[in-house]
Every structure is written in structure tokens, then in C-alpha cells.
PDB file of C-alpha atoms in Angstrom:
ATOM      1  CA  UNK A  68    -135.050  92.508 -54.689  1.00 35.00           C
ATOM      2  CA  UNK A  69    -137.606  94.351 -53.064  1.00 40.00           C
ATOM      3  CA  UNK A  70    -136.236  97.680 -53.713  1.00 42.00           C
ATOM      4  CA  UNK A  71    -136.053  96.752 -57.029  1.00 43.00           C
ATOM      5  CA  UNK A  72    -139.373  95.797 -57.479  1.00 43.00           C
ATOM      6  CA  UNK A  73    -140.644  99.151 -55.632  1.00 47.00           C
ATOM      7  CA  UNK A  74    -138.836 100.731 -58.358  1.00 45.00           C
ATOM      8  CA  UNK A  75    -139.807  99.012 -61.161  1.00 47.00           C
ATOM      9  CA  UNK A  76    -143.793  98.879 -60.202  1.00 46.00           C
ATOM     10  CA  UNK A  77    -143.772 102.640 -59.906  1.00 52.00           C
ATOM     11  CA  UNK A  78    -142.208 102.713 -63.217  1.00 54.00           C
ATOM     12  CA  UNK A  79    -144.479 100.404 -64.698  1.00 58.00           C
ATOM     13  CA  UNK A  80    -141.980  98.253 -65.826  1.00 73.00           C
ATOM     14  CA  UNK A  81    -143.810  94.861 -65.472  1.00 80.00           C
ATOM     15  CA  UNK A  82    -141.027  92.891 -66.657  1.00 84.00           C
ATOM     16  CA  UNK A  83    -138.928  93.666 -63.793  1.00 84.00           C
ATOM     17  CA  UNK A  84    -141.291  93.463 -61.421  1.00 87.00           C
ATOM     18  CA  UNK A  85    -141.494  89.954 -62.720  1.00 90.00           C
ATOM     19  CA  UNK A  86    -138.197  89.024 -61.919  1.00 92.00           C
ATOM     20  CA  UNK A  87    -138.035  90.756 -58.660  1.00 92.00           C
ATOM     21  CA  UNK A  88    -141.005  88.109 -57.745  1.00 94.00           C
ATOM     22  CA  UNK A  89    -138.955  85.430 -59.319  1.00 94.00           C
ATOM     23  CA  UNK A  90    -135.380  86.136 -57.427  1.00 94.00           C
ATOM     24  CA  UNK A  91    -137.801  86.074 -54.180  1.00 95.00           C
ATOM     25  CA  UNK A  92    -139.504  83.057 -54.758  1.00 94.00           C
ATOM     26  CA  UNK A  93    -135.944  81.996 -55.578  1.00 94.00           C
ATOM     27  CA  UNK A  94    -134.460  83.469 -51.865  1.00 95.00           C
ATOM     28  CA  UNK A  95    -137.626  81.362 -49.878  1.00 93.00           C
ATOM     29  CA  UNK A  96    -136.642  78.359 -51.536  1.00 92.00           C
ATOM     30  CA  UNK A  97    -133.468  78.031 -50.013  1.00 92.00           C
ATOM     31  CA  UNK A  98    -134.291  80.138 -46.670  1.00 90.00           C
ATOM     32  CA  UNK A  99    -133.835  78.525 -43.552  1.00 85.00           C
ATOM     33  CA  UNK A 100    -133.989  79.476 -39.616  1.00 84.00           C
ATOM     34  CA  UNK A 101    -134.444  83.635 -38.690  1.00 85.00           C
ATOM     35  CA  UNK A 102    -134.503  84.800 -42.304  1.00 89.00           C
ATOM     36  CA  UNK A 103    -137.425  82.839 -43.521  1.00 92.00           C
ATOM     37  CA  UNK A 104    -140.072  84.762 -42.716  1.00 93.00           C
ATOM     38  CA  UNK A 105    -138.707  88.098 -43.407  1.00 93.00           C
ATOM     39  CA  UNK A 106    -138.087  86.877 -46.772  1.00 94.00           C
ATOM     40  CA  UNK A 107    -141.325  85.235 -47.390  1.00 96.00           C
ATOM     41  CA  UNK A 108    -142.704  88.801 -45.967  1.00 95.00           C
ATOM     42  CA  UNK A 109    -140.656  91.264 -49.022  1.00 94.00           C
ATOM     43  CA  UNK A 110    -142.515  88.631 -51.111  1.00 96.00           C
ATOM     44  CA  UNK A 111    -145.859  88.966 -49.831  1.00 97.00           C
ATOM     45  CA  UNK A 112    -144.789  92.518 -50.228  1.00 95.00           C
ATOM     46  CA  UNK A 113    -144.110  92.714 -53.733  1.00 94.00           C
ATOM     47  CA  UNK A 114    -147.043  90.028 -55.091  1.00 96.00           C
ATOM     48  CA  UNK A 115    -149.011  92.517 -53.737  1.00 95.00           C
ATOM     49  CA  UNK A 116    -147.794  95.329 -55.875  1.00 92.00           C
ATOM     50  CA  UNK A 117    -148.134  92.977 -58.621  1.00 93.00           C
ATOM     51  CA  UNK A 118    -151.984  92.443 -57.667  1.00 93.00           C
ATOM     52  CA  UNK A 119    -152.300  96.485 -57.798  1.00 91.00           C
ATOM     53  CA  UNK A 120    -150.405  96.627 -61.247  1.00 89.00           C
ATOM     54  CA  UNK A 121    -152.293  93.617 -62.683  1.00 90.00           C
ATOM     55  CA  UNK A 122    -155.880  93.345 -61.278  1.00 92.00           C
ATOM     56  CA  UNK A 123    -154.859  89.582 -61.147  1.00 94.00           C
ATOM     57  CA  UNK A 124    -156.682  88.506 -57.583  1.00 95.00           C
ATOM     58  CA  UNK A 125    -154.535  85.170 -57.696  1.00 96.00           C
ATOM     59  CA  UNK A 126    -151.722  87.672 -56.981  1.00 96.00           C
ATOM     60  CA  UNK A 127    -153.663  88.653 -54.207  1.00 97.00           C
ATOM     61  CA  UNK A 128    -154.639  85.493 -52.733  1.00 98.00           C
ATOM     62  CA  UNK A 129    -151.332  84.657 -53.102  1.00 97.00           C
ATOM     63  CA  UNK A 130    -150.021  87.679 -51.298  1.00 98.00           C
ATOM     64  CA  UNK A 131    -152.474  86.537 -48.345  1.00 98.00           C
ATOM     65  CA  UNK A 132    -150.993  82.838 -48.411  1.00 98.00           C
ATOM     66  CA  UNK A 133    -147.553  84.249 -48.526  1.00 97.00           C
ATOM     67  CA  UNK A 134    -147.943  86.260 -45.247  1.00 97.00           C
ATOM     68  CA  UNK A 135    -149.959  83.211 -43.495  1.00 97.00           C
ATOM     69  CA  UNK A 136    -146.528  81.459 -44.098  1.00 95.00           C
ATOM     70  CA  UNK A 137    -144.532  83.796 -43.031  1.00 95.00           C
ATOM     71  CA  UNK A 138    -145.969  84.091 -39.183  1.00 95.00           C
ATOM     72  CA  UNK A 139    -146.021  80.197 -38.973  1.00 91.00           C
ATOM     73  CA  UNK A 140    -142.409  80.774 -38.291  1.00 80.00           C
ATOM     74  CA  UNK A 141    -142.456  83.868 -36.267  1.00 91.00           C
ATOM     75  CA  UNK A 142    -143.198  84.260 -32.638  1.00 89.00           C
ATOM     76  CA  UNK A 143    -145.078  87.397 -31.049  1.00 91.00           C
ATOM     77  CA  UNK A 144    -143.132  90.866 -31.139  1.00 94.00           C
ATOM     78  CA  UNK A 145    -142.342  93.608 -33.560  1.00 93.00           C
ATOM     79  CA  UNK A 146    -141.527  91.612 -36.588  1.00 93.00           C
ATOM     80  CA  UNK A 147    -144.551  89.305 -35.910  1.00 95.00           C
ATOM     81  CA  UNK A 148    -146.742  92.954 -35.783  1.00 96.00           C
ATOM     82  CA  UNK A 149    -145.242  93.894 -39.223  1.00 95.00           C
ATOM     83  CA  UNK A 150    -146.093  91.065 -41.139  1.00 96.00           C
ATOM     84  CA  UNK A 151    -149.447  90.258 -39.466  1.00 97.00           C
ATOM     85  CA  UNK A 152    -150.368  93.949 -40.141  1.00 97.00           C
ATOM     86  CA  UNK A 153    -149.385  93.063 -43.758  1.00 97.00           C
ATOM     87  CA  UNK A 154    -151.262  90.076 -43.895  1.00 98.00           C
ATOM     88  CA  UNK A 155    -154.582  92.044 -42.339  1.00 98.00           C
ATOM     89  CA  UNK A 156    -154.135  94.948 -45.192  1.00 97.00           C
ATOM     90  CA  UNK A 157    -154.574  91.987 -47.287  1.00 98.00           C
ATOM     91  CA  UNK A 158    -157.094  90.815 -46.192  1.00 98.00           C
ATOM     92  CA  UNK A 159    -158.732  94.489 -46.896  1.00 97.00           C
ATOM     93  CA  UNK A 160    -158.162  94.681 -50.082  1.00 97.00           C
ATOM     94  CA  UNK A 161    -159.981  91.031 -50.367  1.00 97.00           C
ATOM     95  CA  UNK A 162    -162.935  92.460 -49.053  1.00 97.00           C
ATOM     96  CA  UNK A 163    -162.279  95.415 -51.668  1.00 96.00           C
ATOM     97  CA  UNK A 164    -162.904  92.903 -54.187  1.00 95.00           C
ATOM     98  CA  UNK A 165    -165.303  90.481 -53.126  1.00 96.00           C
ATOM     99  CA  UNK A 166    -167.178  92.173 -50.345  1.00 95.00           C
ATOM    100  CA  UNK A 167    -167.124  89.407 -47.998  1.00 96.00           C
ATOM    101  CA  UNK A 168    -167.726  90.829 -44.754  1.00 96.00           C
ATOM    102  CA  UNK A 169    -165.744  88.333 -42.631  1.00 97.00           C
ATOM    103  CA  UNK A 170    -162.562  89.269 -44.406  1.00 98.00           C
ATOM    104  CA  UNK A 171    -163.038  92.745 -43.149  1.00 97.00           C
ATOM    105  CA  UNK A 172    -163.853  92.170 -39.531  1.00 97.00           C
ATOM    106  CA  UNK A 173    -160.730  89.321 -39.358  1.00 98.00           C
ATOM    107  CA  UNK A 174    -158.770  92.311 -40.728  1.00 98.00           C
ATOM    108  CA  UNK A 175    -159.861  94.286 -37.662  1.00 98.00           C
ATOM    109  CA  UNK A 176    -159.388  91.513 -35.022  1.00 98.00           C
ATOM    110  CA  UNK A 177    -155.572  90.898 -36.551  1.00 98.00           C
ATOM    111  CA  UNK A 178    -155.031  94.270 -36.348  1.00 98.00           C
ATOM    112  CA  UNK A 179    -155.862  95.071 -32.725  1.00 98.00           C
ATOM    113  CA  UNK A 180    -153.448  92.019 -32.246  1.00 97.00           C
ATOM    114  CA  UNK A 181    -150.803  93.734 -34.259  1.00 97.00           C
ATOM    115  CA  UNK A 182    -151.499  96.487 -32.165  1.00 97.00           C
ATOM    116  CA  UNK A 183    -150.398  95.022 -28.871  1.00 96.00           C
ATOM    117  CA  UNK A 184    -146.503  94.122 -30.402  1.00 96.00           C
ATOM    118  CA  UNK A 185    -145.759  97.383 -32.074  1.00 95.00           C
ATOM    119  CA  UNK A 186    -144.026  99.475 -29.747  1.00 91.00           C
ATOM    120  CA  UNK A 187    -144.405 103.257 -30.240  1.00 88.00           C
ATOM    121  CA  UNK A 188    -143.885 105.794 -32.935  1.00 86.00           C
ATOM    122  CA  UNK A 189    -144.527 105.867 -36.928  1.00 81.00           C
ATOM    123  CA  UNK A 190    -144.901 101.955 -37.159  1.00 93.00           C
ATOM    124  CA  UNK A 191    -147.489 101.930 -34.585  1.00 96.00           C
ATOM    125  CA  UNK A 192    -149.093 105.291 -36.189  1.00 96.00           C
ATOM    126  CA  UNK A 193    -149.617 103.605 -38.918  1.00 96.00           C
ATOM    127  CA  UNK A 194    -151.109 100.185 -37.602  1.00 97.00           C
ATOM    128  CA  UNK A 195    -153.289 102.341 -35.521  1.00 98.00           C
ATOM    129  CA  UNK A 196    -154.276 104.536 -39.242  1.00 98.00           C
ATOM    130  CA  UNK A 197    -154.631 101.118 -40.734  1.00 97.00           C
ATOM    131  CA  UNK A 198    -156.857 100.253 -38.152  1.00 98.00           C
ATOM    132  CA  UNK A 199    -158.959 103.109 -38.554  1.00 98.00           C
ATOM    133  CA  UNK A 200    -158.816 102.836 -42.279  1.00 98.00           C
ATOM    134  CA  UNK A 201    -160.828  99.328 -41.438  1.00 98.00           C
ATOM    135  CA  UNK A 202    -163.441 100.486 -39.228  1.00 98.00           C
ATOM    136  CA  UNK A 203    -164.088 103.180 -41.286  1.00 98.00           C
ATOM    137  CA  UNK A 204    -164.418 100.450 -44.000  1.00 97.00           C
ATOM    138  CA  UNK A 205    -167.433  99.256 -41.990  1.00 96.00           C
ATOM    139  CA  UNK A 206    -168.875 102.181 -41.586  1.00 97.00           C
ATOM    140  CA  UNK A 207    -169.224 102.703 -45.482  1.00 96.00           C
ATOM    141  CA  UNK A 208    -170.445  99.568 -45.745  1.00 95.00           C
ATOM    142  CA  UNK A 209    -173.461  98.908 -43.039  1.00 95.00           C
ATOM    143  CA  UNK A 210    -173.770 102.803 -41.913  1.00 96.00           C
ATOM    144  CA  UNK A 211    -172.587 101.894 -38.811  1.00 93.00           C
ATOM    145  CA  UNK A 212    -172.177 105.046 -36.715  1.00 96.00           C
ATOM    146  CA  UNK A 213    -170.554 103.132 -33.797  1.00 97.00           C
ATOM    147  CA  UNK A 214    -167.985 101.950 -36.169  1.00 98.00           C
ATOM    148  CA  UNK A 215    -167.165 105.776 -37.475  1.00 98.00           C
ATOM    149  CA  UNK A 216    -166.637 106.683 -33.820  1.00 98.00           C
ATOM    150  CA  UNK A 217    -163.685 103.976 -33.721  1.00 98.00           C
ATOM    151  CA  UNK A 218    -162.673 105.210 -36.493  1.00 98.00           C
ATOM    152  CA  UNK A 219    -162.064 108.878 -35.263  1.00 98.00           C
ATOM    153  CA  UNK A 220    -160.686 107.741 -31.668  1.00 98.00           C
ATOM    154  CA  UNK A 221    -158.066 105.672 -33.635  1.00 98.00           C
ATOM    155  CA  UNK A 222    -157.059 108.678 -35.889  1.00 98.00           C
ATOM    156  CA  UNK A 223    -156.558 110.534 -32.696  1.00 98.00           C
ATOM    157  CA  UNK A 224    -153.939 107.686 -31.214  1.00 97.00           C
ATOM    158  CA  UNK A 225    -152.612 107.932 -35.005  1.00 97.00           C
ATOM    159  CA  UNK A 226    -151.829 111.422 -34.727  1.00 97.00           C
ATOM    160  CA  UNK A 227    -150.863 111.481 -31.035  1.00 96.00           C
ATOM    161  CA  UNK A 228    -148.603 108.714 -31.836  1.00 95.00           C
ATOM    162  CA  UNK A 229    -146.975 109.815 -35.465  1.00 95.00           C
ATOM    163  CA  UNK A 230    -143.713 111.275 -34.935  1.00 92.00           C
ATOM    164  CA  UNK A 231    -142.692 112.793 -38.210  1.00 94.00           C
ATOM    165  CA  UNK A 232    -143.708 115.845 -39.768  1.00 95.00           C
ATOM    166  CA  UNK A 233    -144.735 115.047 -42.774  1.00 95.00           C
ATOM    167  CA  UNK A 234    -146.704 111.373 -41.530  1.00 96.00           C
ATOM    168  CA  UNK A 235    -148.642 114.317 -39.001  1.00 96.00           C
ATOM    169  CA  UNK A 236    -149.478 115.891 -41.646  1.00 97.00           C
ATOM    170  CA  UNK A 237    -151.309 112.726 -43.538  1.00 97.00           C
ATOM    171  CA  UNK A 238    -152.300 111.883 -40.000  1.00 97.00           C
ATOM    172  CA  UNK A 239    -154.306 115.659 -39.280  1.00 98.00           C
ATOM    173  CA  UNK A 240    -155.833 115.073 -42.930  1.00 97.00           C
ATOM    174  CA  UNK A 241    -157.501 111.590 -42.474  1.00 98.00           C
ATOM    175  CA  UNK A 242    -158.725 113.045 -39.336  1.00 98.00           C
ATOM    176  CA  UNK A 243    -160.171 115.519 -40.624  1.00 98.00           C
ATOM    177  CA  UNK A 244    -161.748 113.534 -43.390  1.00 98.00           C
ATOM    178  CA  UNK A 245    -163.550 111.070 -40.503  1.00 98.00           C
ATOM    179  CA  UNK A 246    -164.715 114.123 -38.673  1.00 98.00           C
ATOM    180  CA  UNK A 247    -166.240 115.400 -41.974  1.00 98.00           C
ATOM    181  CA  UNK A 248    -168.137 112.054 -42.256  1.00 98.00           C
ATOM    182  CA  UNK A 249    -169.270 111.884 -39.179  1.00 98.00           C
ATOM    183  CA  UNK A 250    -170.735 115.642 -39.552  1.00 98.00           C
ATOM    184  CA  UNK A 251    -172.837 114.654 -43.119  1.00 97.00           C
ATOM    185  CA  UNK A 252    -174.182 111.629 -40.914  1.00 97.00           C
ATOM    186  CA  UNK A 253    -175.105 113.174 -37.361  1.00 97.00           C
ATOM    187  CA  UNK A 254    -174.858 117.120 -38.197  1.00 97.00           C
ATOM    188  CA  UNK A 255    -172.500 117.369 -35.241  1.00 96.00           C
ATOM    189  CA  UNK A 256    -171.447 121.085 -35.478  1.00 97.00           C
ATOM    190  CA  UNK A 257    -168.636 120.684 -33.423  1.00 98.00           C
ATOM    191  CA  UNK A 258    -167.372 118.137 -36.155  1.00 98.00           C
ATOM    192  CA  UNK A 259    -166.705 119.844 -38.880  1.00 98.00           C
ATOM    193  CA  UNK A 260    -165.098 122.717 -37.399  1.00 98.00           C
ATOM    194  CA  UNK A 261    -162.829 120.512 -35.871  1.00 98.00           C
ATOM    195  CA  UNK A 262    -162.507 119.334 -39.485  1.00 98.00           C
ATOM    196  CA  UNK A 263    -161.477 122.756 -40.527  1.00 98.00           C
ATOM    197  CA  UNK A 264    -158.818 123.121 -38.042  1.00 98.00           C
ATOM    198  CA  UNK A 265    -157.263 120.241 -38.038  1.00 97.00           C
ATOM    199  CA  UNK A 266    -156.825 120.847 -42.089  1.00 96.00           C
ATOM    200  CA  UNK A 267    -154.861 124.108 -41.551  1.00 97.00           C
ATOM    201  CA  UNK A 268    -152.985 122.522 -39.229  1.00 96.00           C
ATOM    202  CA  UNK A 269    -152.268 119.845 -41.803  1.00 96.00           C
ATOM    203  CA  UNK A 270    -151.237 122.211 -44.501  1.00 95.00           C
ATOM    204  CA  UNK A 271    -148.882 124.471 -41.868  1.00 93.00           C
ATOM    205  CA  UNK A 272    -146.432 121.242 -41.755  1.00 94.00           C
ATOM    206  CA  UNK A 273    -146.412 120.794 -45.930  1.00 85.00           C
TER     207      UNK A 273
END
């Protein structure tokens, strides 16, 4: 179902996104013990793409309430990490919409925990990026420079930690672009040729 829907939302067929929703709400239903919350998690999943198709928020919140479900039944450990990362990019895009600033730092604070229960390689590349993405988040929003420096050391652990070619690649880039703020804000020289490099680096491994 949730392979389905992936397909179908970057097709734009609605309708079968629709269903793909419906044959998971279906699967939680009747899901008991282990599976449970990886089912109500491809849920959470694909309401969210629905939310980004739609502009419906209910989607959203109910993407957010989905997830919350889901890690009443997990304990702590990689799967946990997955879905509470889920849950805090949620949470994100809340604070996309309504600009309420606790959203954003509970975002933060559940994804240092996700942090400490993904072991290393892409997956915890990516919480780390996603981490990042947040603090960076903050930065737009109050000017904090503090928050732009956590920002960049994250990126760094991002890249150090990616392991694929192409995901370094994306990694070197959003670098780059954090450097590049941080050079309009304090004129740090060193910044933006750092920038530079690290974006011919980036477009050596495309």
C-alpha cells in the first residue's frame, strides 16, 4: 500500500492515493502485537503525502496523531528512531503552517532523541540533516546566529556520516548552502570559500 501510494502521489493520481490511505486504515484496524506500529507508521507516511498534495492541515494533524500512536507501542531502538524522526518532521511542517514556535523546538528535542537510537550510516545522515534542517529553521526565524552554528556542525556529522554517493552529494550541497548563510550574516571570509569548495565537490559525485 505504501508503494502504491508513493506512486500514485507523484503521479497525481488522487484517487489512488485515496485508497492507498483507505487499505491502511483498513491494515491498523485489524493489527495486533509487532506489526502495529510499523503499520500505523506507512500510514502516518502516506497522510502526509496526502497533506502535501491537498493543503488539507487535518491530513497533517492527522499524520502527527498517527505517529504519536505508533511509538505508544514501540520501545527505544532503531524502529522507535524512524518513526519518532517521522513524527518530529511533522511536527516541522506544523510550524511551517502555523508558526508556533514550540512545535519547532519539540521537533528539535525529539530529534536529538532520535538521534541516540539510529545507529550509523544514511539513516542516521539523514536524522542528523533533518536535524540541521530544524535549527536552521530557527535561525530564519529569530536570527539566531547560535542556532546557524548548529546547524553547520550537524551538516558536517551529515556528511561525515552519509555513505552513498549520491546522498554526499545532497549532503556537500546543504552544507554549502549553511556556510553561505552564515557568510551574508557574519561576513566570515573563510565561509564562503568553504562554500565554493564544498559545491565542486558536490557536483564531482553527480
Amino acid at each position: 500500500c505504501t508503494a502504491y501510494g508513493i506512486w500514485s502521489w507523484w503521479h497525481g493520481d488522487i484517487a489512488a492515493l485515496d485508497e492507498a490511505i483507505d487499505l491502511q486504515r483498513d491494515a491498523v484496524s485489524t493489527a495486533t502485537g509487532d506489526q502495529r506500529p510499523a503499520i500505523l507508521h506507512n500510514l502516518a507516511s502516506t497522510l502526509s503525502k496526502k497533506w502535501r498534495f491537498s493543503g488539507d492541515v487535518r491530513y497533517l494533524d492527522e499524520t502527527i496523531h498517527t505517529y504519536q500512536e505508533a511509538m505508544r507501542n514501540q520501545v527505544p531502538g532503531p524502529a522507535y528512531a524512524y518513526t519518532l524522526s517521522g513524527y518530529a518532521l511533522s511536527l516541522c511542517k506544523k510550524f511551517d503552517v502555523t508558526r508556533d514556535v514550540q512545535l519547532l523546538e519539540d521537533a528539535i528535542r525529539h530529534l536529538q532523541t532520535a538521534l541516540r537510537f539510529t545507529p550509523e550510516g544514511s539513516t542516521r545522515s539523514e536524522v542528523l540533516r533533518n536535524l540541521a534542517d530544524a535549527h536552521q529553521a530557527k535561525y530564519m526565524t529569530f536570527g539566531n546566529t547560535q542556532a546557524l552554528d548548529e546547524a553547520i556542525r550537524l551538516r558536517y556529522g551529515a556528511l561525515h556520516t552519509e555513505t552513498t554517493r549520491f546522498g554526499r552529494a545532497g549532503r556537500l550541497h546543504q552544507l554549502s548552502n549553511s556556510l553561505r548563510y552564515r557568510y551574508e550574516a557574519l561576513s566570515i571570509e573563510d565561509d564562503i570559500l568553504q562554500a565554493i569548495k564544498l559545491d565542486t565537490q558536490g557536483l564531482d559525485l553527480l
